[in-house]
Amino acid sequence: MSADASAGQAAPVKVNPNGPTEETVLSVEHYTDRLFRFRLTRPQSFRFRTGEFVMIGLPKEDGKPLLRAYSIASPAWDEELEFYSIKVPDGPLTSRLQKIQPGDKVLLGRKPTGTLVLDALTPGKRLYMFSTGTGFAPFASLVRDPDTYERYDEVIVTHTCRDVDELIYSRTLIDSLHNDPLVGEMVEGKLKLYTTTTREHYEHMGRITTLIENGKLFEDLGVPPLDPATDRAMICGSMEMIQDVKALMLKAGLTEGSNAAPAEFVIEKAFAG
């Protein structure tokens, strides 16, 4: 024991400048027994591009951080950070994260990244955002960003879930945009939400891949089939869904892009667990 320590002075704590910050939970909303959203404080120094993801989590019993990649559901201009999460009963992180309450602390990584950003796409006329489940999260960010509507004449968001209640988040958010002071006027006539279910009866049913293949998606929306000359796409959901929709994009003649080489569609590979 050092002389300083024996005199009752605590040894200096080493702070990792690249380690996660501790942010405060501001609000939590549960939609179903599988889905919830929450909002955190945002550090003044935290910068990200709309559509990116970041590592968030909680400390483990040994004090080390348990982090998973989460798309940021709030737009880049928001003073708070919003996240949309699944609840996995035996998930190392989500089994605990689903129990957070306002005032609790959540760890936030310092380095957001991702390919579901507007700059990873070449200019086009129509932007599709294909999502399943919590894959809607990055699009919740993008539909609230004015830049999305400045770049495209039409923005089509598809969201597919098993049950109707799992569509509450996307439907409520899109509905609210018509009265949004920032993008309200911009979404009129430009933004369309196409929701489907795969299990519970609903006005539109079926996997998004089926609806693309049989043409029903385009028929219902009153738009032509996918065309690399005009259409751009972002894809986020389960790995199986991403690969299936990617195959359909390639079949339609669209090329996959990235931050380094923008093209006609991009996919996201980050998942929460």
Coordinates of C-alpha atoms in Angstrom, one line a residue:
M1 CA 0.0 0.0 0.0
S2 CA 1.4 3.4 -1.0
A3 CA 1.8 6.2 1.5
D4 CA -0.9 8.2 -0.3
A5 CA -3.3 5.3 -0.2
S6 CA -2.6 4.6 3.5
A7 CA -3.3 8.3 4.2
G8 CA -6.8 7.8 2.9
Q9 CA -6.3 9.3 -0.6
A10 CA -7.7 7.3 -3.5
A11 CA -5.4 6.3 -6.3
P12 CA -6.1 8.2 -9.6
V13 CA -8.6 6.4 -11.9
K14 CA -7.3 5.7 -15.4
V15 CA -9.9 6.9 -18.0
N16 CA -9.8 5.3 -21.4
P17 CA -10.2 8.3 -23.9
N18 CA -11.5 5.8 -26.5
G19 CA -13.8 3.9 -24.1
P20 CA -17.6 4.3 -23.9
T21 CA -19.2 7.2 -22.1
E22 CA -21.9 6.8 -19.5
E23 CA -25.2 8.3 -20.7
T24 CA -28.5 8.7 -18.8
V25 CA -31.7 7.1 -19.9
L26 CA -34.3 9.8 -20.5
S27 CA -37.4 7.8 -21.5
V28 CA -38.4 4.2 -22.3
E29 CA -41.4 3.0 -24.3
H30 CA -42.4 -0.7 -24.6
Y31 CA -44.5 -1.6 -27.7
T32 CA -44.8 -5.4 -27.3
D33 CA -43.2 -8.2 -25.3
R34 CA -40.5 -8.2 -28.0
L35 CA -39.9 -4.5 -28.9
F36 CA -39.1 -1.3 -27.1
R37 CA -37.4 2.1 -27.7
F38 CA -35.4 4.3 -25.4
R39 CA -33.8 7.7 -25.5
L40 CA -30.4 8.7 -24.0
T41 CA -28.5 11.9 -23.3
R42 CA -26.2 12.9 -26.1
P43 CA -22.7 14.0 -25.4
Q44 CA -21.9 17.4 -26.9
S45 CA -18.9 16.0 -28.7
F46 CA -20.8 13.0 -30.2
R47 CA -21.2 13.4 -34.0
F48 CA -22.7 11.0 -36.4
R49 CA -24.2 10.8 -39.9
T50 CA -27.9 10.0 -40.1
G51 CA -28.3 6.3 -40.6
E52 CA -25.1 5.2 -38.8
F53 CA -24.9 2.7 -35.9
V54 CA -22.9 2.8 -32.6
M55 CA -21.9 0.4 -29.9
I56 CA -24.1 0.7 -26.7
G57 CA -24.4 -1.5 -23.7
L58 CA -24.1 -2.1 -20.0
P59 CA -21.2 -3.1 -17.7
K60 CA -20.8 -6.8 -16.9
E61 CA -20.4 -8.2 -13.3
D62 CA -16.7 -7.9 -13.7
G63 CA -17.0 -4.3 -14.6
K64 CA -16.0 -4.7 -18.3
P65 CA -18.4 -3.3 -20.9
L66 CA -20.8 -5.6 -22.7
L67 CA -21.5 -3.8 -26.0
R68 CA -23.6 -4.4 -29.1
A69 CA -24.1 -2.5 -32.4
Y70 CA -27.3 -0.5 -32.5
S71 CA -28.5 1.8 -35.3
I72 CA -29.2 5.3 -34.1
A73 CA -32.9 5.9 -34.6
S74 CA -32.8 9.6 -34.1
P75 CA -31.5 12.0 -36.8
A76 CA -28.2 13.7 -36.6
W77 CA -29.7 17.1 -35.5
D78 CA -31.5 15.6 -32.5
E79 CA -30.1 16.7 -29.1
E80 CA -31.0 13.2 -27.7
L81 CA -30.2 9.7 -29.0
E82 CA -33.0 7.3 -29.7
F83 CA -32.6 3.5 -30.1
Y84 CA -35.1 0.8 -31.1
S85 CA -34.4 -2.7 -29.6
I86 CA -35.6 -6.2 -29.6
K87 CA -36.0 -8.1 -26.3
V88 CA -34.2 -11.4 -26.2
P89 CA -35.0 -13.3 -23.0
D90 CA -31.6 -15.0 -22.9
G91 CA -29.7 -12.4 -24.8
P92 CA -26.5 -11.3 -22.9
L93 CA -27.4 -7.6 -23.4
T94 CA -31.0 -7.2 -24.3
S95 CA -32.2 -9.4 -21.4
R96 CA -30.9 -6.7 -19.1
L97 CA -31.3 -3.7 -21.4
Q98 CA -35.1 -4.2 -21.6
K99 CA -35.3 -3.5 -17.9
I100 CA -33.8 0.0 -18.0
Q101 CA -35.7 2.9 -16.5
P102 CA -35.3 6.7 -16.8
G103 CA -32.3 7.8 -14.8
D104 CA -30.4 4.6 -15.3
K105 CA -27.0 4.6 -17.1
V106 CA -26.2 3.1 -20.5
L107 CA -22.8 2.9 -22.1
L108 CA -22.3 4.7 -25.4
G109 CA -19.4 4.1 -27.8
R110 CA -17.6 7.0 -29.3
K111 CA -17.2 5.9 -32.9
P112 CA -20.4 5.7 -35.0
T113 CA -20.1 4.1 -38.4
G114 CA -22.2 2.3 -41.0
T115 CA -23.2 2.1 -44.7
L116 CA -26.8 3.1 -44.5
V117 CA -26.0 6.7 -45.2
L118 CA -27.0 8.9 -48.1
D119 CA -23.5 9.5 -49.2
A120 CA -23.0 5.8 -49.9
L121 CA -25.6 6.0 -52.7
T122 CA -25.2 7.7 -56.1
P123 CA -27.9 10.3 -57.0
G124 CA -31.3 8.9 -58.0
K125 CA -35.0 9.6 -58.2
R126 CA -36.6 7.2 -55.8
L127 CA -35.2 5.8 -52.5
Y128 CA -36.3 2.5 -51.1
M129 CA -35.7 1.6 -47.4
F130 CA -36.4 -2.1 -47.0
S131 CA -36.7 -3.2 -43.3
T132 CA -37.8 -6.0 -41.1
G133 CA -38.2 -5.9 -37.3
T134 CA -35.8 -3.5 -35.6
G135 CA -34.1 -3.0 -39.0
F136 CA -36.4 0.0 -39.2
A137 CA -34.2 1.9 -36.7
P138 CA -31.8 3.5 -39.2
F139 CA -34.7 4.5 -41.4
A140 CA -36.4 6.2 -38.4
S141 CA -33.3 8.4 -38.4
L142 CA -33.2 9.0 -42.2
V143 CA -36.9 9.9 -42.6
R144 CA -36.5 12.7 -40.1
D145 CA -33.5 14.2 -42.0
P146 CA -34.3 17.0 -44.5
D147 CA -31.3 15.9 -46.6
T148 CA -33.2 12.7 -47.5
Y149 CA -36.0 14.7 -49.2
E150 CA -33.6 17.2 -50.8
R151 CA -31.9 14.3 -52.6
Y152 CA -34.9 12.2 -53.7
D153 CA -38.3 12.9 -55.4
E154 CA -39.8 9.9 -53.7
V155 CA -39.0 8.0 -50.5
I156 CA -40.6 4.6 -49.9
V157 CA -40.1 2.8 -46.6
T158 CA -41.2 -0.9 -46.2
H159 CA -41.4 -2.5 -42.8
T160 CA -42.3 -6.2 -42.4
C161 CA -43.0 -7.8 -39.0
R162 CA -44.8 -11.0 -37.8
D163 CA -47.6 -9.2 -36.0
V164 CA -49.5 -5.9 -36.4
D165 CA -48.5 -4.5 -33.0
E166 CA -44.8 -4.8 -34.1
L167 CA -45.5 -2.1 -36.7
I168 CA -46.6 0.5 -34.1
Y169 CA -43.2 2.2 -33.9
S170 CA -42.9 2.8 -37.7
R171 CA -46.5 3.7 -38.3
T172 CA -46.6 6.2 -35.4
L173 CA -43.3 7.8 -36.3
I174 CA -44.2 8.2 -40.0
D175 CA -47.6 9.6 -39.1
S176 CA -46.0 12.2 -36.8
L177 CA -43.8 13.6 -39.6
H178 CA -46.7 15.3 -41.3
N179 CA -46.8 17.7 -38.4
D180 CA -43.0 17.9 -37.9
P181 CA -41.8 21.5 -37.9
L182 CA -38.6 20.5 -39.8
V183 CA -39.6 18.0 -42.5
G184 CA -43.4 18.3 -42.4
E185 CA -43.8 20.1 -45.6
M186 CA -41.1 18.1 -47.3
V187 CA -42.7 14.7 -46.7
E188 CA -46.0 15.6 -48.3
G189 CA -46.3 13.7 -51.6
K190 CA -42.8 12.2 -51.2
L191 CA -42.8 9.8 -48.3
K192 CA -44.7 6.5 -48.3
L193 CA -44.7 3.7 -45.7
Y194 CA -45.6 0.2 -46.9
T195 CA -46.1 -2.1 -43.9
T196 CA -46.7 -5.9 -44.1
T197 CA -47.1 -8.8 -41.7
T198 CA -46.1 -12.4 -42.1
R199 CA -48.3 -14.0 -39.4
E200 CA -51.2 -11.9 -38.2
H201 CA -53.9 -10.9 -40.7
Y202 CA -53.3 -7.4 -42.1
E203 CA -54.2 -5.3 -45.1
H204 CA -50.8 -6.2 -46.7
M205 CA -49.3 -9.6 -46.0
G206 CA -46.2 -11.5 -47.0
R207 CA -42.4 -11.3 -47.0
I208 CA -41.0 -8.2 -48.7
T209 CA -39.0 -10.5 -51.0
T210 CA -42.2 -12.2 -52.2
L211 CA -43.9 -8.8 -52.8
I212 CA -40.9 -7.6 -54.8
E213 CA -40.7 -10.8 -56.9
N214 CA -44.4 -11.0 -57.7
G215 CA -44.7 -7.2 -58.4
K216 CA -47.4 -6.6 -55.8
L217 CA -45.2 -4.0 -53.9
F218 CA -44.9 -1.8 -57.0
E219 CA -48.5 -2.4 -58.0
D220 CA -49.8 -1.3 -54.6
L221 CA -47.5 1.7 -54.6
G222 CA -48.3 2.7 -58.1
V223 CA -44.6 2.8 -59.1
P224 CA -42.6 1.0 -61.9
P225 CA -40.4 -2.0 -61.1
L226 CA -36.9 -1.5 -59.9
D227 CA -34.7 0.4 -62.3
P228 CA -31.0 1.1 -61.7
A229 CA -31.3 4.3 -63.7
T230 CA -33.7 5.8 -61.1
D231 CA -34.0 3.7 -58.0
R232 CA -31.7 3.5 -55.0
A233 CA -32.1 1.2 -52.0
M234 CA -31.1 0.6 -48.4
I235 CA -31.6 -2.8 -46.7
C236 CA -31.7 -3.5 -43.0
G237 CA -33.1 -6.6 -41.1
S238 CA -32.1 -10.1 -40.4
M239 CA -29.1 -11.6 -42.2
E240 CA -31.4 -13.9 -44.2
M241 CA -33.7 -11.0 -45.3
I242 CA -30.7 -8.8 -46.2
Q243 CA -29.2 -11.6 -48.4
D244 CA -32.5 -12.3 -50.1
V245 CA -33.3 -8.7 -50.9
K246 CA -29.7 -8.1 -52.0
A247 CA -30.1 -10.9 -54.5
L248 CA -33.2 -9.2 -55.9
M249 CA -31.4 -5.9 -56.2
L250 CA -28.6 -7.5 -58.1
K251 CA -31.2 -9.3 -60.3
A252 CA -32.8 -6.0 -61.1
G253 CA -29.4 -4.6 -62.2
L254 CA -28.5 -2.5 -59.1
T255 CA -24.9 -2.5 -57.9
E256 CA -24.0 -2.6 -54.2
G257 CA -22.3 0.5 -52.9
S258 CA -20.2 1.5 -49.8
N259 CA -18.8 4.6 -48.2
A260 CA -15.7 4.2 -50.4
A261 CA -17.5 3.4 -53.6
P262 CA -21.1 4.8 -53.7
A263 CA -23.6 2.9 -55.9
E264 CA -27.2 2.0 -56.2
F265 CA -27.9 0.0 -53.0
V266 CA -26.4 -0.5 -49.6
I267 CA -26.9 -3.1 -46.7
E268 CA -26.3 -3.0 -43.0
K269 CA -24.6 -5.9 -41.2
A270 CA -24.8 -4.7 -37.6
F271 CA -27.0 -6.5 -35.2
A272 CA -28.1 -6.3 -31.5
G273 CA -28.2 -9.4 -29.3

